[in-house]
PDB file of C-alpha atoms in Angstrom:
ATOM      1  CA  MET A 214      15.754  -1.729 -29.641  1.00  0.00           C
ATOM      2  CA  ARG A 215      16.153   1.520 -27.738  1.00  0.00           C
ATOM      3  CA  ALA A 216      12.734   1.061 -26.086  1.00  0.00           C
ATOM      4  CA  GLU A 217      13.703  -2.425 -24.857  1.00  0.00           C
ATOM      5  CA  PHE A 218      16.988  -1.060 -23.517  1.00  0.00           C
ATOM      6  CA  VAL A 219      15.214   1.741 -21.632  1.00  0.00           C
ATOM      7  CA  SER A 220      12.726  -0.746 -20.102  1.00  0.00           C
ATOM      8  CA  LEU A 221      15.582  -3.002 -19.014  1.00  0.00           C
ATOM      9  CA  ALA A 222      17.517  -0.048 -17.596  1.00  0.00           C
ATOM     10  CA  TRP A 223      14.543   1.030 -15.442  1.00  0.00           C
ATOM     11  CA  LEU A 224      14.057  -2.521 -14.235  1.00  0.00           C
ATOM     12  CA  VAL A 225      17.718  -2.748 -13.199  1.00  0.00           C
ATOM     13  CA  ALA A 226      17.559   0.707 -11.551  1.00  0.00           C
ATOM     14  CA  THR A 227      14.452  -0.295  -9.579  1.00  0.00           C
ATOM     15  CA  LEU A 228      15.852  -3.595  -8.333  1.00  0.00           C
ATOM     16  CA  ALA A 229      19.304  -2.138  -7.645  1.00  0.00           C
ATOM     17  CA  GLY A 230      17.750   0.704  -5.663  1.00  0.00           C
ATOM     18  CA  TYR A 231      15.666  -1.728  -3.618  1.00  0.00           C
ATOM     19  CA  TYR A 232      18.550  -4.065  -2.750  1.00  0.00           C
ATOM     20  CA  ALA A 233      20.896  -1.167  -2.003  1.00  0.00           C
ATOM     21  CA  LEU A 234      18.459   0.724   0.252  1.00  0.00           C
ATOM     22  CA  LYS A 235      16.762  -2.148   2.083  1.00  0.00           C
ATOM     23  CA  PRO A 236      19.795  -2.791   4.365  1.00  0.00           C
ATOM     24  CA  VAL A 237      19.558   0.861   5.458  1.00  0.00           C
ATOM     25  CA  TYR A 238      15.977   0.204   6.641  1.00  0.00           C
ATOM     26  CA  ARG A 239      17.075  -2.956   8.454  1.00  0.00           C
ATOM     27  CA  ARG A 240      19.711  -1.043  10.392  1.00  0.00           C
ATOM     28  CA  HIS A 241      17.499   2.007  11.002  1.00  0.00           C
ATOM     29  CA  PRO A 242      13.817   0.916  10.829  1.00  0.00           C
ATOM     30  CA  ARG A 243      12.091   4.292  10.538  1.00  0.00           C
ATOM     31  CA  TRP A 244       9.395   5.423   8.141  1.00  0.00           C
ATOM     32  CA  TRP A 245      11.747   7.776   6.310  1.00  0.00           C
ATOM     33  CA  THR A 246      14.222   4.925   5.623  1.00  0.00           C
ATOM     34  CA  SER A 247      11.522   2.585   4.229  1.00  0.00           C
ATOM     35  CA  PRO A 248      12.276   1.382   0.660  1.00  0.00           C
ATOM     36  CA  LEU A 249       8.704   2.375  -0.112  1.00  0.00           C
ATOM     37  CA  LEU A 250       9.898   5.978   0.196  1.00  0.00           C
ATOM     38  CA  THR A 251      13.632   5.865  -0.563  1.00  0.00           C
ATOM     39  CA  VAL A 252      13.397   3.801  -3.781  1.00  0.00           C
ATOM     40  CA  PRO A 253      10.789   6.128  -5.409  1.00  0.00           C
ATOM     41  CA  VAL A 254      12.944   9.115  -4.425  1.00  0.00           C
ATOM     42  CA  TRP A 255      15.962   7.434  -6.061  1.00  0.00           C
ATOM     43  CA  LEU A 256      13.929   6.700  -9.211  1.00  0.00           C
ATOM     44  CA  ALA A 257      12.528  10.237  -9.289  1.00  0.00           C
ATOM     45  CA  LEU A 258      16.057  11.629  -9.227  1.00  0.00           C
ATOM     46  CA  LEU A 259      17.004   9.371 -12.134  1.00  0.00           C
ATOM     47  CA  GLY A 260      13.837  10.426 -13.959  1.00  0.00           C
ATOM     48  CA  VAL A 261      14.748  14.104 -13.604  1.00  0.00           C
ATOM     49  CA  ILE A 262      18.331  13.503 -14.728  1.00  0.00           C
ATOM     50  CA  PHE A 263      17.395  11.385 -17.763  1.00  0.00           C
ATOM     51  CA  GLY A 264      14.111  13.105 -18.634  1.00  0.00           C
ATOM     52  CA  MET A 265      11.821  10.119 -17.964  1.00  0.00           C
ATOM     53  CA  ASN A 266       8.267  10.764 -16.773  1.00  0.00           C
ATOM     54  CA  TYR A 267       6.100   8.632 -14.468  1.00  0.00           C
ATOM     55  CA  PRO A 268       3.650   7.260 -17.123  1.00  0.00           C
ATOM     56  CA  ALA A 269       6.597   6.023 -19.189  1.00  0.00           C
ATOM     57  CA  TYR A 270       8.220   4.413 -16.131  1.00  0.00           C
ATOM     58  CA  ILE A 271       5.044   2.610 -15.023  1.00  0.00           C
ATOM     59  CA  ARG A 272       4.448   1.415 -18.620  1.00  0.00           C
ATOM     60  CA  ASP A 273       7.942  -0.103 -18.799  1.00  0.00           C
ATOM     61  CA  THR A 274       7.823  -1.740 -15.350  1.00  0.00           C
ATOM     62  CA  HIS A 275       4.117  -2.514 -14.914  1.00  0.00           C
ATOM     63  CA  TRP A 276       4.765  -6.233 -14.567  1.00  0.00           C
ATOM     64  CA  LEU A 277       6.553  -5.525 -11.262  1.00  0.00           C
ATOM     65  CA  VAL A 278       3.204  -4.232  -9.973  1.00  0.00           C
ATOM     66  CA  LEU A 279       1.479  -7.371 -11.303  1.00  0.00           C
ATOM     67  CA  MET A 280       3.834  -9.489  -9.174  1.00  0.00           C
ATOM     68  CA  LEU A 281       2.322  -7.893  -6.075  1.00  0.00           C
ATOM     69  CA  GLY A 282      -0.794 -10.029  -6.633  1.00  0.00           C
ATOM     70  CA  PRO A 283       0.849 -13.388  -5.805  1.00  0.00           C
ATOM     71  CA  ALA A 284       2.759 -11.680  -2.970  1.00  0.00           C
ATOM     72  CA  THR A 285      -0.548 -10.544  -1.451  1.00  0.00           C
ATOM     73  CA  VAL A 286      -1.925 -14.093  -1.653  1.00  0.00           C
ATOM     74  CA  ALA A 287       1.104 -15.278   0.359  1.00  0.00           C
ATOM     75  CA  PHE A 288      -0.272 -13.339   3.337  1.00  0.00           C
ATOM     76  CA  ALA A 289      -2.899 -16.107   3.649  1.00  0.00           C
ATOM     77  CA  LEU A 290      -0.343 -18.392   5.327  1.00  0.00           C
ATOM     78  CA  PRO A 291       0.057 -16.435   8.595  1.00  0.00           C
ATOM     79  CA  ILE A 292      -3.672 -15.757   8.572  1.00  0.00           C
ATOM     80  CA  TRP A 293      -4.259 -19.524   8.691  1.00  0.00           C
ATOM     81  CA  ARG A 294      -1.718 -19.910  11.504  1.00  0.00           C
ATOM     82  CA  TYR A 295      -3.517 -17.335  13.668  1.00  0.00           C
ATOM     83  CA  ARG A 296      -7.064 -18.347  12.730  1.00  0.00           C
ATOM     84  CA  HIS A 297      -7.973 -18.748  16.424  1.00  0.00           C
ATOM     85  CA  VAL A 298      -7.476 -14.991  16.882  1.00  0.00           C
ATOM     86  CA  ILE A 299      -9.817 -14.350  13.973  1.00  0.00           C
ATOM     87  CA  ARG A 300     -12.466 -16.680  15.398  1.00  0.00           C
ATOM     88  CA  GLU A 301     -12.308 -14.946  18.784  1.00  0.00           C
ATOM     89  CA  HIS A 302     -12.437 -11.377  17.440  1.00  0.00           C
ATOM     90  CA  TRP A 303     -14.260 -11.660  14.093  1.00  0.00           C
ATOM     91  CA  LEU A 304     -16.866  -9.027  14.965  1.00  0.00           C
ATOM     92  CA  ALA A 305     -14.322  -6.400  16.033  1.00  0.00           C
ATOM     93  CA  LEU A 306     -12.251  -7.119  12.920  1.00  0.00           C
ATOM     94  CA  ALA A 307     -15.279  -6.891  10.620  1.00  0.00           C
ATOM     95  CA  LEU A 308     -16.419  -3.605  12.141  1.00  0.00           C
ATOM     96  CA  GLY A 309     -12.883  -2.215  11.973  1.00  0.00           C
ATOM     97  CA  VAL A 310     -12.465  -3.135   8.304  1.00  0.00           C
ATOM     98  CA  VAL A 311     -15.861  -1.744   7.267  1.00  0.00           C
ATOM     99  CA  GLY A 312     -15.436   1.440   9.323  1.00  0.00           C
ATOM    100  CA  GLY A 313     -11.825   2.001   8.286  1.00  0.00           C
ATOM    101  CA  SER A 314     -12.523   1.428   4.576  1.00  0.00           C
ATOM    102  CA  THR A 315     -15.530   3.743   4.638  1.00  0.00           C
ATOM    103  CA  VAL A 316     -13.559   6.521   6.338  1.00  0.00           C
ATOM    104  CA  ALA A 317     -10.587   6.055   3.975  1.00  0.00           C
ATOM    105  CA  MET A 318     -12.683   6.245   0.808  1.00  0.00           C
ATOM    106  CA  GLY A 319     -14.971   9.009   2.070  1.00  0.00           C
ATOM    107  CA  SER A 320     -12.176  11.224   3.420  1.00  0.00           C
ATOM    108  CA  ALA A 321     -10.141  10.874   0.204  1.00  0.00           C
ATOM    109  CA  TRP A 322     -13.112  11.897  -1.926  1.00  0.00           C
ATOM    110  CA  ALA A 323     -14.152  14.751   0.393  1.00  0.00           C
ATOM    111  CA  LEU A 324     -10.635  16.204   0.686  1.00  0.00           C
ATOM    112  CA  ALA A 325     -10.010  15.943  -3.062  1.00  0.00           C
ATOM    113  CA  SER A 326     -13.355  17.651  -3.765  1.00  0.00           C
ATOM    114  CA  ALA A 327     -12.593  20.408  -1.245  1.00  0.00           C
ATOM    115  CA  LEU A 328      -9.258  21.047  -2.980  1.00  0.00           C
ATOM    116  CA  GLY A 329     -10.986  21.205  -6.374  1.00  0.00           C
ATOM    117  CA  LEU A 330      -8.996  18.356  -7.913  1.00  0.00           C
ATOM    118  CA  ASP A 331      -9.828  16.972 -11.336  1.00  0.00           C
ATOM    119  CA  ASP A 332     -12.534  14.262 -11.435  1.00  0.00           C
ATOM    120  CA  GLU A 333     -10.102  11.560 -12.641  1.00  0.00           C
ATOM    121  CA  VAL A 334      -7.682  12.401  -9.827  1.00  0.00           C
ATOM    122  CA  ARG A 335     -10.464  12.245  -7.242  1.00  0.00           C
ATOM    123  CA  ARG A 336     -11.569   8.821  -8.478  1.00  0.00           C
ATOM    124  CA  SER A 337      -7.942   7.658  -8.502  1.00  0.00           C
ATOM    125  CA  LEU A 338      -7.568   8.693  -4.859  1.00  0.00           C
ATOM    126  CA  VAL A 339     -10.571   6.744  -3.521  1.00  0.00           C
ATOM    127  CA  PRO A 340      -8.927   3.250  -3.365  1.00  0.00           C
ATOM    128  CA  ARG A 341      -5.549   4.576  -2.124  1.00  0.00           C
ATOM    129  CA  SER A 342      -5.703   2.690   1.219  1.00  0.00           C
ATOM    130  CA  ILE A 343      -5.765  -0.878  -0.135  1.00  0.00           C
ATOM    131  CA  THR A 344      -3.018  -3.035  -1.597  1.00  0.00           C
ATOM    132  CA  THR A 345      -1.793  -1.975  -5.069  1.00  0.00           C
ATOM    133  CA  PRO A 346      -3.128  -4.837  -7.298  1.00  0.00           C
ATOM    134  CA  LEU A 347      -6.653  -4.480  -5.918  1.00  0.00           C
ATOM    135  CA  ALA A 348      -6.458  -0.671  -5.786  1.00  0.00           C
ATOM    136  CA  MET A 349      -5.661  -0.546  -9.510  1.00  0.00           C
ATOM    137  CA  VAL A 350      -8.645  -2.795 -10.276  1.00  0.00           C
ATOM    138  CA  VAL A 351     -10.990  -0.621  -8.193  1.00  0.00           C
ATOM    139  CA  SER A 352      -9.569   2.554  -9.752  1.00  0.00           C
ATOM    140  CA  SER A 353     -10.266   1.244 -13.239  1.00  0.00           C
ATOM    141  CA  ASP A 354     -13.820   0.215 -12.274  1.00  0.00           C
ATOM    142  CA  ILE A 355     -14.763   3.617 -10.843  1.00  0.00           C
ATOM    143  CA  GLY A 356     -13.240   5.735 -13.627  1.00  0.00           C
ATOM    144  CA  GLY A 357      -9.855   6.563 -12.106  1.00  0.00           C
ATOM    145  CA  VAL A 358      -6.351   6.184 -13.559  1.00  0.00           C
ATOM    146  CA  PRO A 359      -4.790   2.934 -12.226  1.00  0.00           C
ATOM    147  CA  GLU A 360      -1.193   4.154 -12.696  1.00  0.00           C
ATOM    148  CA  LEU A 361      -1.968   7.288 -10.693  1.00  0.00           C
ATOM    149  CA  THR A 362      -3.674   5.202  -8.020  1.00  0.00           C
ATOM    150  CA  ALA A 363      -0.498   3.104  -7.676  1.00  0.00           C
ATOM    151  CA  LEU A 364       1.393   6.302  -6.824  1.00  0.00           C
ATOM    152  CA  PHE A 365      -1.241   7.331  -4.250  1.00  0.00           C
ATOM    153  CA  VAL A 366      -1.048   3.852  -2.677  1.00  0.00           C
ATOM    154  CA  VAL A 367       2.698   4.307  -2.132  1.00  0.00           C
ATOM    155  CA  ILE A 368       2.204   7.746  -0.564  1.00  0.00           C
ATOM    156  CA  THR A 369      -0.562   6.377   1.681  1.00  0.00           C
ATOM    157  CA  GLY A 370       1.672   3.498   2.770  1.00  0.00           C
ATOM    158  CA  VAL A 371       4.525   5.788   3.810  1.00  0.00           C
ATOM    159  CA  ALA A 372       2.160   8.216   5.565  1.00  0.00           C
ATOM    160  CA  GLY A 373       0.386   5.287   7.253  1.00  0.00           C
ATOM    161  CA  ILE A 374       3.627   3.931   8.691  1.00  0.00           C
ATOM    162  CA  ALA A 375       4.628   7.371   9.992  1.00  0.00           C
ATOM    163  CA  LEU A 376       1.221   8.082  11.517  1.00  0.00           C
ATOM    164  CA  GLY A 377       0.943   4.542  12.894  1.00  0.00           C
ATOM    165  CA  GLU A 378       4.265   4.879  14.732  1.00  0.00           C
ATOM    166  CA  LEU A 379       3.013   8.135  16.244  1.00  0.00           C
ATOM    167  CA  LEU A 380      -0.327   6.629  17.296  1.00  0.00           C
ATOM    168  CA  LEU A 381       1.353   3.618  18.904  1.00  0.00           C
ATOM    169  CA  LYS A 382       3.506   6.004  20.913  1.00  0.00           C
ATOM    170  CA  TYR A 383       0.618   7.995  22.378  1.00  0.00           C
ATOM    171  CA  LEU A 384      -2.455   5.722  22.287  1.00  0.00           C
ATOM    172  CA  PRO A 385      -2.920   2.894  24.833  1.00  0.00           C
ATOM    173  CA  LEU A 386      -3.267   0.113  22.253  1.00  0.00           C
ATOM    174  CA  ARG A 387      -2.377  -2.908  24.391  1.00  0.00           C
ATOM    175  CA  SER A 388      -3.741  -5.765  22.254  1.00  0.00           C
ATOM    176  CA  ALA A 389      -2.093  -7.249  19.179  1.00  0.00           C
ATOM    177  CA  LEU A 390      -5.493  -7.097  17.501  1.00  0.00           C
ATOM    178  CA  ALA A 391      -5.711  -3.305  17.771  1.00  0.00           C
ATOM    179  CA  ARG A 392      -2.079  -2.721  16.762  1.00  0.00           C
ATOM    180  CA  GLY A 393      -2.332  -5.049  13.756  1.00  0.00           C
ATOM    181  CA  ALA A 394      -5.685  -3.757  12.478  1.00  0.00           C
ATOM    182  CA  LEU A 395      -4.383  -0.183  12.743  1.00  0.00           C
ATOM    183  CA  PHE A 396      -1.650  -0.859  10.192  1.00  0.00           C
ATOM    184  CA  GLY A 397      -3.569  -3.309   7.966  1.00  0.00           C
ATOM    185  CA  VAL A 398      -6.582  -1.075   7.363  1.00  0.00           C
ATOM    186  CA  GLY A 399      -4.699   2.238   7.206  1.00  0.00           C
ATOM    187  CA  ALA A 400      -1.488   1.372   5.375  1.00  0.00           C
ATOM    188  CA  HIS A 401      -2.093  -1.903   3.392  1.00  0.00           C
ATOM    189  CA  GLY A 402       1.078  -3.943   2.616  1.00  0.00           C
ATOM    190  CA  ALA A 403       3.501  -1.309   3.880  1.00  0.00           C
ATOM    191  CA  GLY A 404       1.684  -1.216   7.208  1.00  0.00           C
ATOM    192  CA  THR A 405       1.602  -5.003   7.346  1.00  0.00           C
ATOM    193  CA  ALA A 406       5.377  -5.170   6.930  1.00  0.00           C
ATOM    194  CA  LYS A 407       5.672  -2.701   9.812  1.00  0.00           C
ATOM    195  CA  ALA A 408       3.218  -4.747  11.902  1.00  0.00           C
ATOM    196  CA  TYR A 409       5.367  -7.875  11.435  1.00  0.00           C
ATOM    197  CA  GLY A 410       8.263  -5.863  12.778  1.00  0.00           C
ATOM    198  CA  ILE A 411       6.254  -5.315  15.970  1.00  0.00           C
ATOM    199  CA  GLY A 412       5.143  -8.932  16.386  1.00  0.00           C
ATOM    200  CA  ALA A 413       3.971 -12.050  14.514  1.00  0.00           C
ATOM    201  CA  GLU A 414       0.413 -11.789  15.830  1.00  0.00           C
ATOM    202  CA  GLU A 415       0.186  -8.090  14.901  1.00  0.00           C
ATOM    203  CA  GLY A 416       1.422  -9.004  11.423  1.00  0.00           C
ATOM    204  CA  ALA A 417      -1.164 -11.785  10.992  1.00  0.00           C
ATOM    205  CA  VAL A 418      -4.013  -9.495  12.073  1.00  0.00           C
ATOM    206  CA  SER A 419      -2.714  -6.745   9.791  1.00  0.00           C
ATOM    207  CA  SER A 420      -2.555  -9.227   6.872  1.00  0.00           C
ATOM    208  CA  LEU A 421      -6.148 -10.233   7.437  1.00  0.00           C
ATOM    209  CA  ALA A 422      -7.343  -6.617   7.756  1.00  0.00           C
ATOM    210  CA  MET A 423      -5.492  -5.692   4.562  1.00  0.00           C
ATOM    211  CA  VAL A 424      -6.943  -8.592   2.548  1.00  0.00           C
ATOM    212  CA  LEU A 425     -10.492  -8.034   3.836  1.00  0.00           C
ATOM    213  CA  SER A 426     -10.265  -4.289   3.137  1.00  0.00           C
ATOM    214  CA  GLY A 427      -9.120  -4.995  -0.419  1.00  0.00           C
ATOM    215  CA  ILE A 428     -11.933  -7.489  -1.080  1.00  0.00           C
ATOM    216  CA  LEU A 429     -14.497  -5.131   0.440  1.00  0.00           C
ATOM    217  CA  ASN A 430     -13.316  -2.270  -1.787  1.00  0.00           C
ATOM    218  CA  VAL A 431     -13.495  -4.449  -4.914  1.00  0.00           C
ATOM    219  CA  LEU A 432     -17.029  -5.600  -4.052  1.00  0.00           C
ATOM    220  CA  LEU A 433     -18.166  -2.044  -3.310  1.00  0.00           C
ATOM    221  CA  ALA A 434     -16.585  -0.529  -6.431  1.00  0.00           C
ATOM    222  CA  PRO A 435     -19.829  -0.585  -8.510  1.00  0.00           C
ATOM    223  CA  VAL A 436     -21.730   1.083  -5.665  1.00  0.00           C
ATOM    224  CA  VAL A 437     -19.006   3.686  -5.173  1.00  0.00           C
ATOM    225  CA  ALA A 438     -18.955   4.421  -8.918  1.00  0.00           C
ATOM    226  CA  LYS A 439     -22.730   4.942  -8.881  1.00  0.00           C
ATOM    227  CA  LEU A 440     -22.511   7.280  -5.858  1.00  0.00           C
ATOM    228  CA  MET A 441     -19.831   9.383  -7.582  1.00  0.00           C
ATOM    229  CA  ALA A 442     -21.759   9.601 -10.891  1.00  0.00           C
TER     230      ALA A 442
END
């Protein structure tokens, strides 16, 4: 009975934190006010106060992560609406997705190796740049820890939004294609939400880049696992 109560309490705390902090982001849309950052901070504080660790939290609320799958599929609707953009720029998009995914996976592995991190942690870091449901699948396939990968995905999303805002400020990215792909490949769903805040076309391109990056990572997982063996 106590276990069920604790699971329910964490569910309520997660949803309450999201609905309480999302209006703050709407009024002040900055990376440090994103619910992707503020809600985990709120939950971490509760975890410290009540002595709950991350594995226990993710075990009790894992079905919230599973709901991200249908939410990711919903991104197909704007992709269909802006299919003419995809037809016109399919080569640039394909090259961007392949190049961005390769750099994301390779840099994560290289940096983790340079820092001497544990093998499981390194494998968990590799799929950090794609959307959570697919990242957890890839992590499991290549010998990582899916729950740890989910945490890295959140950190990557927040960092991607912050870095993306900085790049948009200083780089001459004039096309919606470039601005959308930047967020979709580098910061998955969090970046896509940011891209929709910039414009509908940027959001559609970001959605497509995010979905293609996720599929590419899933397809390449066996190859990546063999390379890391």
